[in-house]
Coordinates of C-alpha atoms in Angstrom, one line a residue:
M22 CA 65.3 29.4 -11.2
L23 CA 63.6 26.2 -10.1
R24 CA 60.1 27.6 -10.3
P25 CA 60.2 28.6 -14.1
I26 CA 61.6 25.3 -14.8
A27 CA 59.0 23.2 -12.8
S28 CA 56.3 25.1 -14.4
R29 CA 57.8 24.2 -17.9
C30 CA 58.1 20.6 -17.2
A31 CA 54.2 20.6 -15.9
R32 CA 53.7 21.8 -19.3
G33 CA 55.5 19.6 -21.3
L34 CA 54.1 16.7 -19.2
G35 CA 50.6 17.7 -19.9
A36 CA 51.1 17.8 -23.5
G37 CA 52.3 14.3 -23.1
G38 CA 49.6 13.2 -21.0
G39 CA 51.4 12.9 -17.5
A40 CA 50.7 16.0 -15.8
H41 CA 50.2 14.6 -12.5
S42 CA 54.0 13.8 -12.1
S43 CA 54.8 17.3 -11.1
A44 CA 52.2 17.7 -8.7
R45 CA 52.8 14.2 -7.1
L46 CA 55.8 16.2 -5.6
C47 CA 53.6 18.0 -3.6
H48 CA 52.1 15.3 -1.8
P49 CA 54.8 12.7 -1.1
G50 CA 52.6 11.2 2.0
R51 CA 49.4 10.4 -0.1
S52 CA 47.9 7.2 0.7
S53 CA 47.4 4.4 -1.8
S54 CA 44.1 3.7 -0.2
S55 CA 42.9 7.1 -1.5
R56 CA 44.3 6.2 -5.2
S57 CA 41.5 4.6 -7.5
S58 CA 42.9 2.1 -9.7
D59 CA 42.2 4.5 -12.8
A60 CA 43.8 7.6 -11.0
P61 CA 46.8 9.3 -13.1
R62 CA 50.1 7.5 -12.3
N63 CA 53.9 9.1 -12.5
Q64 CA 55.1 9.2 -16.0
P65 CA 58.7 9.8 -16.7
P66 CA 58.8 13.1 -18.9
S67 CA 58.6 12.7 -22.7
S68 CA 61.9 14.0 -24.7
E69 CA 59.7 15.6 -27.2
F70 CA 58.3 18.2 -24.6
V71 CA 61.1 18.4 -22.1
A72 CA 64.8 18.3 -22.9
R73 CA 66.7 15.2 -21.5
S74 CA 69.2 17.7 -19.6
V75 CA 66.4 19.6 -17.7
G76 CA 65.2 18.6 -14.0
V77 CA 66.5 17.1 -11.1
C78 CA 68.4 14.1 -11.7
S79 CA 66.4 11.2 -10.4
M80 CA 66.2 7.7 -11.9
M81 CA 64.2 8.3 -15.4
R82 CA 63.4 11.8 -14.3
L83 CA 60.6 10.6 -12.4
P84 CA 59.3 12.3 -9.3
V85 CA 61.5 12.3 -6.0
Q86 CA 59.4 11.4 -2.7
T87 CA 60.6 11.5 1.0
S88 CA 57.7 8.6 1.7
P89 CA 57.2 5.2 0.1
E90 CA 53.5 5.7 0.9
G91 CA 50.9 5.4 -2.1
L92 CA 53.9 3.7 -4.1
D93 CA 53.7 0.4 -5.8
A94 CA 57.4 0.6 -6.6
A95 CA 60.4 2.8 -6.4
F96 CA 63.9 3.2 -7.2
V97 CA 66.4 3.5 -4.1
G98 CA 70.0 4.5 -4.3
V99 CA 72.4 3.1 -1.4
P100 CA 75.6 4.6 -2.1
L101 CA 77.9 2.6 0.2
D102 CA 81.4 1.5 -1.0
I103 CA 83.3 0.6 2.3
G104 CA 82.4 -2.9 1.7
T105 CA 84.8 -3.6 -1.3
S106 CA 88.0 -5.5 -1.8
N107 CA 89.4 -4.3 -4.7
R108 CA 88.6 -1.0 -6.7
P109 CA 86.3 1.5 -4.7
G110 CA 83.9 3.8 -6.3
A111 CA 80.6 2.2 -6.2
R112 CA 79.1 5.0 -3.8
F113 CA 79.0 7.1 -6.8
G114 CA 77.1 4.6 -8.6
P115 CA 73.6 5.7 -7.7
R116 CA 74.2 8.9 -8.9
R117 CA 75.5 8.1 -12.4
I118 CA 72.9 5.4 -13.2
R119 CA 70.6 8.0 -12.7
E120 CA 72.4 10.5 -15.0
E121 CA 72.5 7.7 -17.5
S122 CA 68.9 7.0 -17.1
V123 CA 67.5 10.2 -19.0
L124 CA 67.8 8.1 -22.3
L125 CA 65.0 5.6 -21.2
R126 CA 61.6 5.6 -22.1
T127 CA 58.1 4.6 -20.8
A128 CA 57.1 1.6 -23.1
N129 CA 59.0 -1.8 -23.4
P130 CA 58.6 -2.9 -27.0
S131 CA 60.3 -6.4 -26.7
T132 CA 58.0 -7.3 -23.9
G133 CA 55.1 -5.6 -24.3
A134 CA 55.4 -4.2 -20.7
L135 CA 53.9 -0.7 -19.8
P136 CA 55.1 -0.5 -16.2
F137 CA 54.1 3.4 -15.8
Q138 CA 50.5 2.6 -16.9
S139 CA 49.9 -0.1 -14.3
L140 CA 52.2 1.1 -11.2
M141 CA 52.8 4.3 -9.3
V142 CA 56.5 4.5 -9.4
A143 CA 58.7 7.0 -7.9
D144 CA 62.5 7.8 -6.9
L145 CA 62.9 7.8 -3.1
G146 CA 66.4 9.2 -3.3
D147 CA 69.4 7.6 -1.3
V148 CA 69.7 5.7 2.0
N149 CA 71.7 8.1 4.2
V150 CA 74.5 5.8 4.7
N151 CA 77.4 5.9 7.5
L152 CA 80.7 5.9 5.4
Y153 CA 83.0 5.1 8.5
N154 CA 81.0 2.2 9.7
L155 CA 79.8 -0.8 7.7
Q156 CA 77.6 -2.1 10.7
D157 CA 75.9 1.3 11.3
S158 CA 75.5 1.4 7.5
C159 CA 73.8 -2.2 7.5
R160 CA 71.5 -0.9 10.2
L161 CA 70.3 2.3 8.4
I162 CA 69.7 0.3 5.2
R163 CA 67.8 -2.1 7.0
E164 CA 65.6 0.2 8.8
A165 CA 64.9 2.1 5.4
Y166 CA 63.9 -0.9 3.8
Q167 CA 61.7 -2.3 6.4
K168 CA 59.5 1.2 6.1
I169 CA 59.4 0.7 2.2
V170 CA 58.4 -3.1 2.3
A171 CA 56.1 -2.4 5.2
A172 CA 54.3 0.5 2.9
G173 CA 53.5 -2.1 0.3
C174 CA 56.4 -0.7 -2.1
I175 CA 58.8 -2.9 -4.3
P176 CA 62.2 -1.3 -4.0
L177 CA 64.4 -1.4 -7.1
T178 CA 68.1 -0.6 -5.8
L179 CA 71.0 1.1 -7.1
G180 CA 73.9 0.1 -5.6
G181 CA 76.5 0.5 -3.9
D182 CA 78.4 -2.6 -3.4
H183 CA 76.9 -5.9 -2.9
T184 CA 77.3 -5.8 1.1
I185 CA 74.1 -3.8 0.7
T186 CA 72.0 -6.9 -0.3
Y187 CA 72.3 -8.1 3.2
P188 CA 70.3 -5.6 5.2
I189 CA 67.9 -5.4 2.3
L190 CA 67.3 -9.1 2.6
Q191 CA 66.8 -8.8 6.2
A192 CA 64.1 -6.2 5.7
M193 CA 62.6 -8.2 2.8
A194 CA 62.8 -11.7 5.2
K195 CA 61.1 -9.7 7.8
S196 CA 58.0 -8.9 5.9
H197 CA 57.9 -12.1 3.5
G198 CA 59.8 -14.7 5.5
P199 CA 62.6 -16.3 3.6
V200 CA 63.0 -15.3 0.0
G201 CA 64.2 -17.1 -3.2
L202 CA 67.0 -15.5 -4.9
L203 CA 68.2 -15.1 -8.4
H204 CA 71.6 -14.0 -8.1
V205 CA 73.6 -12.8 -11.2
D206 CA 77.5 -12.4 -10.5
A207 CA 81.0 -13.3 -11.2
H208 CA 81.6 -14.3 -7.8
M209 CA 79.6 -16.4 -5.2
D210 CA 79.6 -13.8 -2.4
T211 CA 79.4 -16.8 0.2
A212 CA 82.9 -16.0 1.9
D213 CA 82.9 -16.4 5.4
K214 CA 85.2 -13.7 6.2
A215 CA 88.3 -11.5 5.2
L216 CA 90.9 -9.7 7.2
G217 CA 89.1 -11.0 10.1
E218 CA 86.0 -9.4 9.2
K219 CA 82.7 -11.2 8.5
L220 CA 80.8 -8.3 6.7
Y221 CA 82.2 -7.0 3.4
H222 CA 80.7 -7.6 -0.2
G223 CA 82.1 -11.0 -0.3
T224 CA 80.1 -12.5 2.5
P225 CA 76.3 -10.9 2.4
F226 CA 74.7 -14.2 1.1
R227 CA 76.5 -16.3 3.7
R228 CA 75.5 -14.1 6.2
C229 CA 71.9 -14.3 4.6
V230 CA 72.2 -18.0 5.1
D231 CA 73.1 -17.8 8.9
E232 CA 70.3 -16.0 9.7
G233 CA 67.6 -17.9 7.8
L234 CA 66.8 -14.9 5.4
L235 CA 66.9 -17.7 2.0
D236 CA 64.7 -20.4 0.9
C237 CA 68.1 -21.9 -0.1
K238 CA 66.2 -24.6 -2.5
R239 CA 65.1 -21.7 -4.4
V240 CA 68.5 -19.8 -4.9
V241 CA 70.3 -19.8 -8.2
Q242 CA 73.7 -18.1 -9.1
I243 CA 74.4 -17.5 -12.7
G244 CA 77.5 -16.0 -14.1
I245 CA 80.1 -17.6 -11.5
R246 CA 83.7 -17.5 -13.1
G247 CA 87.5 -16.5 -12.6
S248 CA 90.4 -17.8 -10.5
A249 CA 89.4 -18.9 -7.0
M250 CA 91.2 -19.9 -3.6
T251 CA 90.4 -23.8 -4.1
L252 CA 89.7 -25.7 -7.0
D253 CA 85.9 -26.1 -5.7
P254 CA 84.7 -22.6 -4.9
Y255 CA 81.0 -23.7 -5.5
R256 CA 81.1 -26.2 -2.4
Y257 CA 79.2 -23.9 0.0
S258 CA 76.5 -23.1 -2.2
R259 CA 75.8 -26.4 -3.3
S260 CA 75.9 -27.7 0.3
Q261 CA 73.1 -25.2 1.0
G262 CA 71.2 -26.3 -1.7
F263 CA 71.9 -23.4 -4.1
R264 CA 71.8 -24.0 -7.9
V265 CA 75.2 -22.6 -9.5
V266 CA 75.3 -22.0 -13.2
P267 CA 79.1 -21.2 -14.1
A268 CA 79.8 -18.7 -16.7
E269 CA 81.2 -21.5 -18.9
D270 CA 77.6 -23.3 -19.1
C271 CA 76.3 -19.8 -20.4
W272 CA 79.0 -19.2 -23.0
M273 CA 77.5 -19.0 -26.8
K274 CA 74.1 -19.8 -26.2
S275 CA 70.5 -18.4 -25.2
L276 CA 69.5 -18.5 -21.7
V277 CA 66.0 -18.9 -22.3
P278 CA 65.6 -22.3 -21.6
L279 CA 67.7 -22.0 -18.3
M280 CA 65.3 -19.3 -17.0
G281 CA 62.5 -21.8 -17.9
E282 CA 63.9 -24.2 -15.5
V283 CA 64.3 -21.2 -12.9
R284 CA 60.7 -20.3 -13.0
Q285 CA 59.6 -23.6 -12.3
Q286 CA 62.1 -23.6 -9.2
M287 CA 61.1 -20.5 -7.8
G288 CA 57.3 -21.2 -8.4
G289 CA 54.7 -18.5 -6.8
K290 CA 56.9 -18.0 -3.8
P291 CA 58.7 -14.4 -3.3
I292 CA 61.7 -14.0 -5.1
Y293 CA 64.4 -11.4 -5.0
I294 CA 66.8 -10.4 -7.7
S295 CA 70.5 -9.5 -7.0
F296 CA 72.3 -8.4 -10.2
D297 CA 76.0 -7.5 -9.7
I298 CA 77.3 -5.8 -12.7
D299 CA 80.5 -7.5 -13.1
G300 CA 78.3 -10.7 -14.0
L301 CA 78.7 -9.2 -17.3
D302 CA 82.0 -9.4 -19.3
P303 CA 84.0 -6.3 -18.7
A304 CA 84.1 -5.7 -22.3
Y305 CA 80.6 -4.6 -21.9
A306 CA 80.6 -3.2 -18.1
P307 CA 84.5 -2.3 -17.2
G308 CA 83.1 0.2 -14.7
T309 CA 83.2 -2.5 -11.7
G310 CA 85.2 -3.3 -8.7
T311 CA 86.3 -6.7 -9.5
P312 CA 86.0 -7.3 -13.0
E313 CA 86.6 -10.8 -14.3
I314 CA 87.0 -11.8 -17.9
A315 CA 84.5 -14.2 -20.3
G316 CA 81.3 -13.0 -18.7
L317 CA 77.7 -12.7 -19.7
T318 CA 76.8 -10.5 -22.5
P319 CA 74.2 -7.9 -22.3
S320 CA 71.7 -9.9 -24.4
Q321 CA 72.0 -12.8 -21.7
A322 CA 71.2 -10.5 -19.3
L323 CA 68.1 -9.2 -20.7
E324 CA 67.2 -12.9 -21.1
I325 CA 67.7 -13.6 -17.3
I326 CA 65.9 -10.5 -16.3
R327 CA 63.0 -11.0 -18.8
G328 CA 62.8 -14.6 -17.8
C329 CA 61.7 -13.4 -14.5
Q330 CA 58.3 -12.2 -16.0
G331 CA 55.4 -13.6 -14.2
L332 CA 57.4 -14.5 -10.8
N333 CA 56.5 -13.1 -7.5
V334 CA 59.3 -10.4 -7.7
V335 CA 59.4 -8.5 -4.3
G336 CA 62.7 -6.5 -5.0
C337 CA 65.6 -6.0 -7.1
D338 CA 69.0 -4.6 -6.8
L339 CA 71.8 -3.7 -9.2
V340 CA 75.1 -3.1 -7.6
E341 CA 78.9 -2.5 -8.2
V342 CA 78.8 0.1 -10.6
S343 CA 81.8 2.1 -10.2
P344 CA 82.2 5.3 -12.3
P345 CA 85.6 6.0 -11.8
Y346 CA 86.5 2.9 -13.8
D347 CA 83.4 3.7 -16.2
P348 CA 84.8 6.9 -18.2
F349 CA 82.3 7.0 -21.0
G350 CA 79.3 5.9 -18.8
N351 CA 78.8 2.6 -20.6
T352 CA 78.6 0.6 -17.4
A353 CA 76.1 3.1 -15.8
L354 CA 74.0 3.1 -19.1
L355 CA 73.7 -0.6 -19.0
A356 CA 72.9 -0.7 -15.4
A357 CA 70.0 1.9 -15.9
N358 CA 68.5 -0.3 -18.8
L359 CA 68.8 -3.4 -16.7
L360 CA 67.0 -1.9 -13.8
F361 CA 64.1 -0.6 -16.3
E362 CA 63.8 -4.0 -17.5
M363 CA 63.4 -5.3 -13.7
L364 CA 60.7 -2.7 -13.3
C365 CA 58.9 -4.2 -16.3
A366 CA 59.2 -7.7 -14.8
L367 CA 57.2 -7.0 -11.5
P368 CA 53.9 -8.4 -10.7
K369 CA 51.0 -6.5 -11.8
V370 CA 52.8 -4.7 -15.0
T371 CA 50.7 -4.7 -17.7
V372 CA 51.9 -6.5 -20.7
V373 CA 50.2 -6.2 -24.0

């Protein structure tokens, strides 16, 4: 059955101008050095020619590759949730986000971005994590991302709980040195430990500071809110030089001016975007492990990500989508759209 489906997809793609997408699967190790700037690039199949229910479940129905060689950017799943402190289920996030991503198309009329005309993009599948050992999972993630970054490929990660950002940033810092961070979240994720453990989804950025992975003067945390263990939950972040923007400072306003300030702060040095879906209000994104009321809106999320256009973005993640608490798929659909927006904001993306 697979061969006839594949051939139909190839014919449909040919009619839509992207016939090389299917062929790309046969050559996962093709080097970027052998690809001229005007060579055909992967294109998600058009629903005008290929039904959305047809094909392997990949991000935006892009080709699936086993190697990052020859890619400018790639979607990567990290199905890990053993670092969660409340609701589990984020291990199923990457799969559900991919399912909802079939609705996405190739152009971004709002920003003028045409990512698939300027970047070679594919889905690299999932990192094979160890669900019985968080430390070992971090090792596996770090090693996988070191290979991706070394190949010159920008990873866009589908999480997974927020623990995964720590080993990803280890890989980023090995290649780029300490990076700036745009962190959207309801929580600081700078705790030192819980239940005696120093590694879980509430500690990734504390561990990153401990290891010198962050350029702390270029760290911005947006959307922080909710009850806390102390009356000054921002103390640690601010003591490290982070800029903290509580959700209250974002209510009922556009975040375009804020992002203008963030762009100036980040400059031209490498920056990583880490977006926890619980940064958004649970009215829009209920499918997450630690929801907090009175969060950001989807339009504000778009303003934040689009405000990164022109920055030296070296990687992104979208974490903490928990499908068991997302019965209608709204959270995963929102996550898929935000990942597409991140792709559109990457360097070298054509904007018209």
